[in-house]
Amino acid sequence: MSDLTSPPAERTLILVKPDGVARGLAGEILRRVEAKGYSLVAVELRTASAELLGAHYAEHEGKPFYPPLVEFMASGPVLAVVAEGQRVIEGFRALAGTTDPSSAAPGTIRGDLGRDWGLKVQQNLVHGSDSPESAAREIALWFPAL
Ligand code: IDP
């Protein structure tokens, strides 16, 4: 019967970006995470340093949207969250919707709540780790004590 046992729960890093915090959507976003059945392991409101954001977005360094992305992410507080649950990495990406809020599906955070501001960087409300390796790296960056 071993094929019926659940895989171990995963953890992911979620960020409610400065646009989400400024628009008062942090509670609504956390509500959706909890309503899906994921547990909150850590939650912290903080304004990220350029150093932390540079490490977090290292894979995008050199891309045209990288400088405005780091500037935007440092422009105000973000809500950093570690959430836990079965397949939470994939599950939160599904809750968030695709990167561009204008084409994100209705029912998703970005599709329901995201706006297209016509800016150099997509102000798309949330970040979610995209793989177990990214999740481990990002959780260690944002919550080194975990
Ligand atoms: P994701 O957040 O949906 O995983 P990534 O490709 O990892 O998307 O990009 C990180 C962030 O960089 C996006 O959430 C968005 O804010 C911004 N971004 C990505 N691609 C573009 C682009 O082509 N133009 C403007 N901003 C972008």
Coordinates of N, CA and C and ligand atoms in Angstrom, one line a residue:
M1 N 0.8 -1.2 0.0 CA 0.0 0.0 0.0 C 0.9 1.3 0.0
S2 N 2.2 1.1 -0.2 CA 3.0 2.3 0.0 C 2.7 3.3 -1.1
D3 N 2.1 2.9 -2.2 CA 1.8 3.9 -3.3 C 0.6 4.8 -2.8
L4 N -0.1 4.5 -1.7 CA -1.2 5.4 -1.3 C -0.7 6.4 -0.2
T5 N 0.5 6.3 0.2 CA 1.0 7.2 1.2 C 1.3 8.6 0.5
S6 N 1.1 9.7 1.3 CA 1.3 11.0 0.7 C 2.8 11.3 0.7
P7 N 3.2 12.0 -0.3 CA 4.6 12.5 -0.3 C 4.8 13.5 0.8
P8 N 6.0 13.7 1.3 CA 6.2 14.7 2.4 C 5.8 16.1 1.9
A9 N 5.3 16.9 2.9 CA 4.8 18.2 2.6 C 6.1 19.1 2.1
E10 N 5.8 20.0 1.2 CA 6.8 20.9 0.7 C 6.7 22.3 1.4
R11 N 7.7 23.1 1.2 CA 7.6 24.5 1.6 C 7.9 25.3 0.4
T12 N 7.3 26.5 0.3 CA 7.6 27.5 -0.7 C 7.7 28.9 -0.2
L13 N 8.5 29.7 -0.9 CA 8.5 31.1 -0.5 C 7.5 31.9 -1.3
I14 N 6.6 32.6 -0.6 CA 5.7 33.5 -1.3 C 6.1 35.0 -0.9
L15 N 6.1 35.9 -1.8 CA 6.2 37.3 -1.5 C 4.9 38.0 -2.0
V16 N 4.3 38.8 -1.1 CA 3.3 39.7 -1.6 C 4.1 41.0 -1.9
K17 N 4.2 41.3 -3.2 CA 5.1 42.4 -3.6 C 4.6 43.8 -3.2
P18 N 5.4 44.8 -3.3 CA 5.0 46.2 -2.8 C 3.6 46.6 -3.3
D19 N 3.3 46.3 -4.6 CA 2.0 46.7 -5.1 C 0.8 46.0 -4.3
G20 N 1.0 44.8 -3.9 CA 0.0 44.0 -3.2 C -0.2 44.6 -1.8
V21 N 0.9 44.9 -1.1 CA 0.9 45.5 0.2 C 0.2 46.8 0.1
A22 N 0.7 47.7 -0.8 CA 0.2 49.1 -0.9 C -1.3 49.1 -1.2
R23 N -1.8 48.1 -2.0 CA -3.2 48.1 -2.4 C -4.1 47.4 -1.3
G24 N -3.4 47.0 -0.2 CA -4.2 46.4 0.9 C -4.7 45.0 0.5
L25 N -3.9 44.3 -0.3 CA -4.4 42.9 -0.8 C -3.7 41.8 0.0
A26 N -2.8 42.1 0.9 CA -2.0 41.0 1.6 C -3.0 40.1 2.3
G27 N -4.0 40.6 3.0 CA -4.9 39.7 3.6 C -5.7 38.8 2.7
E28 N -6.1 39.3 1.6 CA -6.9 38.6 0.6 C -6.0 37.5 0.0
I29 N -4.7 37.8 -0.2 CA -3.8 36.8 -0.8 C -3.5 35.7 0.2
L30 N -3.3 36.1 1.4 CA -3.1 35.0 2.5 C -4.3 34.2 2.7
R31 N -5.5 34.8 2.5 CA -6.8 34.1 2.7 C -6.8 33.0 1.6
R32 N -6.4 33.3 0.4 CA -6.5 32.3 -0.7 C -5.5 31.2 -0.4
V33 N -4.3 31.5 0.1 CA -3.3 30.5 0.4 C -3.9 29.5 1.5
E34 N -4.5 30.1 2.5 CA -5.0 29.3 3.6 C -6.3 28.5 3.2
A35 N -7.1 29.2 2.4 CA -8.3 28.5 1.9 C -8.0 27.3 1.0
K36 N -6.9 27.3 0.4 CA -6.4 26.2 -0.4 C -6.0 25.0 0.5
G37 N -5.7 25.3 1.7 CA -5.3 24.3 2.7 C -3.9 24.3 3.1
Y38 N -3.1 25.3 2.6 CA -1.7 25.4 3.0 C -1.6 26.0 4.3
S39 N -0.5 25.7 5.0 CA -0.2 26.2 6.4 C 0.8 27.3 6.2
L40 N 0.6 28.4 7.1 CA 1.6 29.4 7.2 C 2.7 29.0 8.2
V41 N 3.9 29.0 7.8 CA 5.0 28.7 8.6 C 5.7 29.9 9.2
A42 N 5.8 30.9 8.3 CA 6.5 32.2 8.7 C 5.9 33.3 7.9
V43 N 5.7 34.5 8.5 CA 5.1 35.7 7.9 C 5.8 36.9 8.4
E44 N 6.4 37.7 7.5 CA 7.1 38.9 8.0 C 7.0 40.0 7.0
L45 N 6.6 41.2 7.5 CA 6.5 42.4 6.7 C 7.9 43.1 6.8
R46 N 8.5 43.3 5.6 CA 9.8 44.0 5.7 C 10.1 44.7 4.3
T47 N 10.9 45.7 4.4 CA 11.4 46.3 3.2 C 12.8 45.7 2.8
A48 N 12.8 45.1 1.7 CA 14.0 44.3 1.3 C 15.2 45.2 0.9
S49 N 16.4 44.8 1.2 CA 17.6 45.5 0.8 C 17.9 45.2 -0.7
A50 N 18.6 46.0 -1.3 CA 19.1 45.8 -2.7 C 19.9 44.5 -2.8
E51 N 20.7 44.2 -1.7 CA 21.5 43.0 -1.6 C 20.6 41.8 -1.6
L52 N 19.6 41.8 -0.8 CA 18.7 40.6 -0.7 C 18.0 40.4 -2.1
L53 N 17.5 41.5 -2.6 CA 16.8 41.4 -3.9 C 17.7 40.9 -5.0
G54 N 18.9 41.4 -5.0 CA 19.9 41.0 -6.0 C 20.1 39.5 -6.0
A55 N 20.3 39.0 -4.7 CA 20.4 37.5 -4.6 C 19.2 36.8 -5.0
H56 N 18.0 37.3 -4.6 CA 16.7 36.6 -4.9 C 16.5 36.5 -6.4
Y57 N 16.8 37.6 -7.1 CA 16.5 37.6 -8.5 C 17.8 37.4 -9.4
A58 N 18.8 36.8 -8.8 CA 20.1 36.6 -9.5 C 19.9 36.0 -10.9
E59 N 19.0 35.1 -11.1 CA 18.8 34.5 -12.5 C 18.4 35.5 -13.5
H60 N 17.8 36.7 -13.1 CA 17.4 37.6 -14.1 C 18.4 38.8 -14.3
E61 N 19.5 38.7 -13.7 CA 20.5 39.8 -13.8 C 20.9 39.9 -15.3
G62 N 20.9 41.1 -15.8 CA 21.3 41.3 -17.2 C 20.1 41.5 -18.1
K63 N 18.9 41.1 -17.7 CA 17.7 41.2 -18.5 C 17.2 42.7 -18.4
P64 N 16.5 43.1 -19.4 CA 16.1 44.6 -19.4 C 15.2 44.9 -18.2
F65 N 14.4 44.0 -17.8 CA 13.5 44.3 -16.7 C 14.1 44.2 -15.3
Y66 N 15.4 43.7 -15.3 CA 16.0 43.5 -13.9 C 16.2 44.8 -13.1
P67 N 16.8 45.9 -13.7 CA 16.9 47.1 -12.8 C 15.6 47.6 -12.3
P68 N 14.5 47.8 -13.2 CA 13.3 48.2 -12.6 C 12.6 47.2 -11.7
L69 N 12.9 45.9 -11.9 CA 12.3 44.9 -11.0 C 12.9 45.1 -9.6
V70 N 14.2 45.2 -9.5 CA 14.8 45.4 -8.2 C 14.4 46.7 -7.5
E71 N 14.3 47.8 -8.3 CA 13.9 49.1 -7.8 C 12.4 49.0 -7.3
F72 N 11.6 48.4 -8.1 CA 10.2 48.2 -7.7 C 10.1 47.4 -6.4
M73 N 10.8 46.3 -6.3 CA 10.7 45.4 -5.1 C 11.2 46.1 -3.9
A74 N 12.1 47.1 -4.0 CA 12.7 47.8 -2.9 C 11.9 49.0 -2.5
S75 N 10.8 49.3 -3.3 CA 10.1 50.6 -3.2 C 9.1 50.6 -2.0
G76 N 8.9 49.5 -1.3 CA 8.0 49.5 -0.2 C 8.1 48.2 0.5
P77 N 7.3 48.0 1.6 CA 7.4 46.7 2.2 C 6.8 45.6 1.4
V78 N 7.3 44.4 1.6 CA 6.8 43.2 1.0 C 6.4 42.3 2.2
L79 N 5.4 41.4 2.0 CA 5.1 40.4 3.0 C 5.7 39.1 2.5
A80 N 6.7 38.7 3.3 CA 7.4 37.4 3.0 C 6.8 36.3 3.8
V81 N 6.5 35.2 3.1 CA 5.7 34.1 3.7 C 6.4 32.8 3.3
V82 N 6.5 31.9 4.3 CA 6.8 30.5 4.0 C 5.5 29.7 4.2
A83 N 5.0 29.0 3.2 CA 3.8 28.2 3.3 C 4.2 26.8 3.0
E84 N 3.4 25.9 3.7 CA 3.7 24.5 3.6 C 2.5 23.7 3.2
G85 N 2.7 22.6 2.5 CA 1.6 21.7 2.1 C 2.0 20.8 1.0
Q86 N 1.2 19.8 0.7 CA 1.4 18.9 -0.4 C 1.5 19.7 -1.7
R87 N 2.6 19.5 -2.4 CA 2.8 20.2 -3.7 C 2.5 21.7 -3.7
V88 N 2.9 22.3 -2.6 CA 2.6 23.7 -2.5 C 3.3 24.6 -3.5
I89 N 4.5 24.2 -4.0 CA 5.2 25.0 -4.9 C 4.4 25.1 -6.2
E90 N 4.0 24.0 -6.7 CA 3.2 24.0 -8.0 C 1.8 24.6 -7.7
G91 N 1.3 24.3 -6.5 CA -0.1 24.8 -6.2 C -0.2 26.3 -6.0
F92 N 0.9 26.9 -5.4 CA 0.8 28.3 -5.3 C 1.0 29.0 -6.6
R93 N 1.9 28.4 -7.5 CA 2.1 29.0 -8.8 C 0.7 29.0 -9.6
A94 N -0.1 27.9 -9.4 CA -1.4 27.9 -10.0 C -2.3 28.9 -9.4
L95 N -2.3 29.1 -8.1 CA -3.1 30.1 -7.5 C -2.7 31.5 -8.0
A96 N -1.4 31.7 -8.2 CA -0.9 33.1 -8.6 C -1.3 33.4 -10.0
G97 N -1.3 32.4 -10.9 CA -1.5 32.7 -12.3 C -0.3 33.1 -13.1
T98 N -0.4 33.3 -14.4 CA 0.8 33.5 -15.2 C 1.3 35.0 -14.9
T99 N 2.6 35.2 -15.3 CA 3.3 36.4 -15.0 C 2.6 37.7 -15.3
D100 N 2.0 37.7 -16.5 CA 1.4 39.0 -17.0 C 0.0 39.1 -16.5
P101 N -0.4 40.0 -15.7 CA -1.7 40.1 -15.1 C -2.8 40.2 -16.1
S102 N -2.5 40.8 -17.3 CA -3.6 40.9 -18.3 C -4.0 39.6 -19.0
S103 N -3.0 38.7 -19.0 CA -3.4 37.4 -19.6 C -3.6 36.3 -18.6
A104 N -3.3 36.6 -17.3 CA -3.5 35.6 -16.2 C -5.0 35.2 -16.2
A105 N -5.3 33.9 -15.9 CA -6.7 33.4 -16.0 C -7.5 34.0 -14.8
P106 N -8.8 34.3 -15.1 CA -9.7 34.6 -14.0 C -9.7 33.5 -13.0
G107 N -9.8 33.8 -11.7 CA -9.8 32.8 -10.7 C -8.4 32.8 -10.0
T108 N -7.4 33.3 -10.7 CA -6.1 33.4 -10.1 C -5.9 34.8 -9.4
I109 N -4.8 34.8 -8.5 CA -4.6 36.1 -7.8 C -4.3 37.2 -8.9
R110 N -3.4 36.9 -9.8 CA -3.0 37.9 -10.8 C -4.1 38.2 -11.8
G111 N -4.9 37.1 -12.1 CA -6.0 37.3 -13.1 C -7.2 38.1 -12.4
D112 N -7.4 37.9 -11.2 CA -8.6 38.5 -10.5 C -8.2 39.9 -10.0
L113 N -6.9 40.1 -9.5 CA -6.6 41.3 -8.8 C -5.5 42.1 -9.5
G114 N -4.7 41.5 -10.4 CA -3.6 42.2 -11.0 C -4.1 43.2 -12.1
R115 N -3.4 44.3 -12.2 CA -3.7 45.3 -13.2 C -2.5 45.5 -14.1
D116 N -2.8 45.9 -15.3 CA -1.7 46.2 -16.2 C -1.4 47.7 -16.2
W117 N -0.3 48.0 -15.6 CA 0.1 49.4 -15.5 C 0.8 50.0 -16.6
G118 N 1.2 49.2 -17.6 CA 1.9 49.6 -18.8 C 3.3 50.1 -18.4
L119 N 3.9 49.4 -17.4 CA 5.2 49.8 -16.9 C 6.3 48.9 -17.4
K120 N 7.6 49.2 -17.1 CA 8.7 48.4 -17.6 C 8.8 47.1 -16.8
V121 N 8.1 47.0 -15.7 CA 8.1 45.8 -14.9 C 6.7 45.4 -14.6
Q122 N 6.5 44.1 -14.6 CA 5.1 43.6 -14.3 C 4.9 43.8 -12.8
Q123 N 4.0 44.6 -12.3 CA 3.7 44.7 -10.9 C 2.5 43.8 -10.7
N124 N 2.9 42.5 -10.5 CA 2.0 41.4 -10.5 C 1.7 40.8 -9.2
L125 N 1.8 41.6 -8.1 CA 1.3 41.2 -6.8 C 2.0 40.2 -6.0
V126 N 2.5 39.1 -6.6 CA 3.0 38.0 -5.9 C 4.2 37.4 -6.5
H127 N 5.1 36.8 -5.7 CA 6.1 35.9 -6.2 C 5.9 34.6 -5.5
G128 N 6.2 33.5 -6.3 CA 6.2 32.1 -5.7 C 7.4 31.4 -6.2
S129 N 8.1 30.6 -5.4 CA 9.2 29.8 -5.8 C 8.7 28.9 -7.0
D130 N 9.7 28.6 -7.9 CA 9.3 27.8 -9.1 C 9.8 26.4 -9.1
S131 N 10.5 26.0 -8.1 CA 11.0 24.6 -8.0 C 11.4 24.3 -6.6
P132 N 11.6 23.1 -6.2 CA 12.1 22.7 -4.9 C 13.5 23.4 -4.6
E133 N 14.3 23.4 -5.6 CA 15.7 24.0 -5.5 C 15.5 25.5 -5.2
S134 N 14.7 26.2 -6.0 CA 14.5 27.6 -5.8 C 13.9 27.9 -4.4
A135 N 12.9 27.1 -4.0 CA 12.3 27.3 -2.7 C 13.3 27.2 -1.6
A136 N 14.2 26.2 -1.6 CA 15.2 26.0 -0.6 C 16.1 27.2 -0.5
R137 N 16.5 27.6 -1.7 CA 17.4 28.8 -1.8 C 16.8 30.1 -1.3
E138 N 15.5 30.3 -1.7 CA 14.8 31.5 -1.4 C 14.4 31.6 0.1
I139 N 14.0 30.4 0.6 CA 13.7 30.4 2.1 C 14.9 30.7 2.9
A140 N 16.1 30.1 2.5 CA 17.3 30.4 3.2 C 17.7 31.9 3.2
L141 N 17.4 32.5 2.0 CA 17.7 34.0 1.9 C 16.8 34.8 2.8
W142 N 15.5 34.6 2.8 CA 14.6 35.4 3.4 C 14.4 35.1 4.9
F143 N 14.5 33.8 5.2 CA 14.3 33.3 6.6 C 15.5 32.4 7.0
P144 N 16.7 33.0 7.2 CA 17.8 32.1 7.5 C 17.7 31.3 8.7
A145 N 16.8 31.7 9.6 CA 16.7 31.0 10.9 C 15.8 29.7 10.8
L146 N 15.1 29.6 9.7 CA 14.2 28.4 9.5 C 15.0 27.1 9.2
Ligands
IDP1 P1 7.2 34.8 -12.2 O1 7.2 35.8 -11.1 O2 5.9 34.6 -12.8 O3 7.9 33.5 -11.8 P2 9.7 35.4 -13.6 O4 9.9 35.1 -15.0 O5 10.4 34.7 -12.6 O6 8.1 35.4 -13.4 O7 10.0 37.0 -13.4 C1 10.2 37.6 -12.2 C2 9.4 38.9 -12.2 O8 10.0 39.8 -13.1 C3 7.9 38.8 -12.6 O9 7.1 38.4 -11.6 C4 7.7 40.2 -13.1 O10 7.4 41.0 -12.0 C5 9.0 40.6 -13.7 N1 9.0 40.3 -15.1 C6 9.3 39.1 -15.7 N2 9.3 39.1 -17.1 C7 9.0 40.4 -17.4 C8 8.9 41.2 -18.6 O11 9.1 40.6 -19.7 N3 8.7 42.5 -18.5 C9 8.5 43.1 -17.3 N4 8.6 42.5 -16.1 C10 8.9 41.2 -16.1

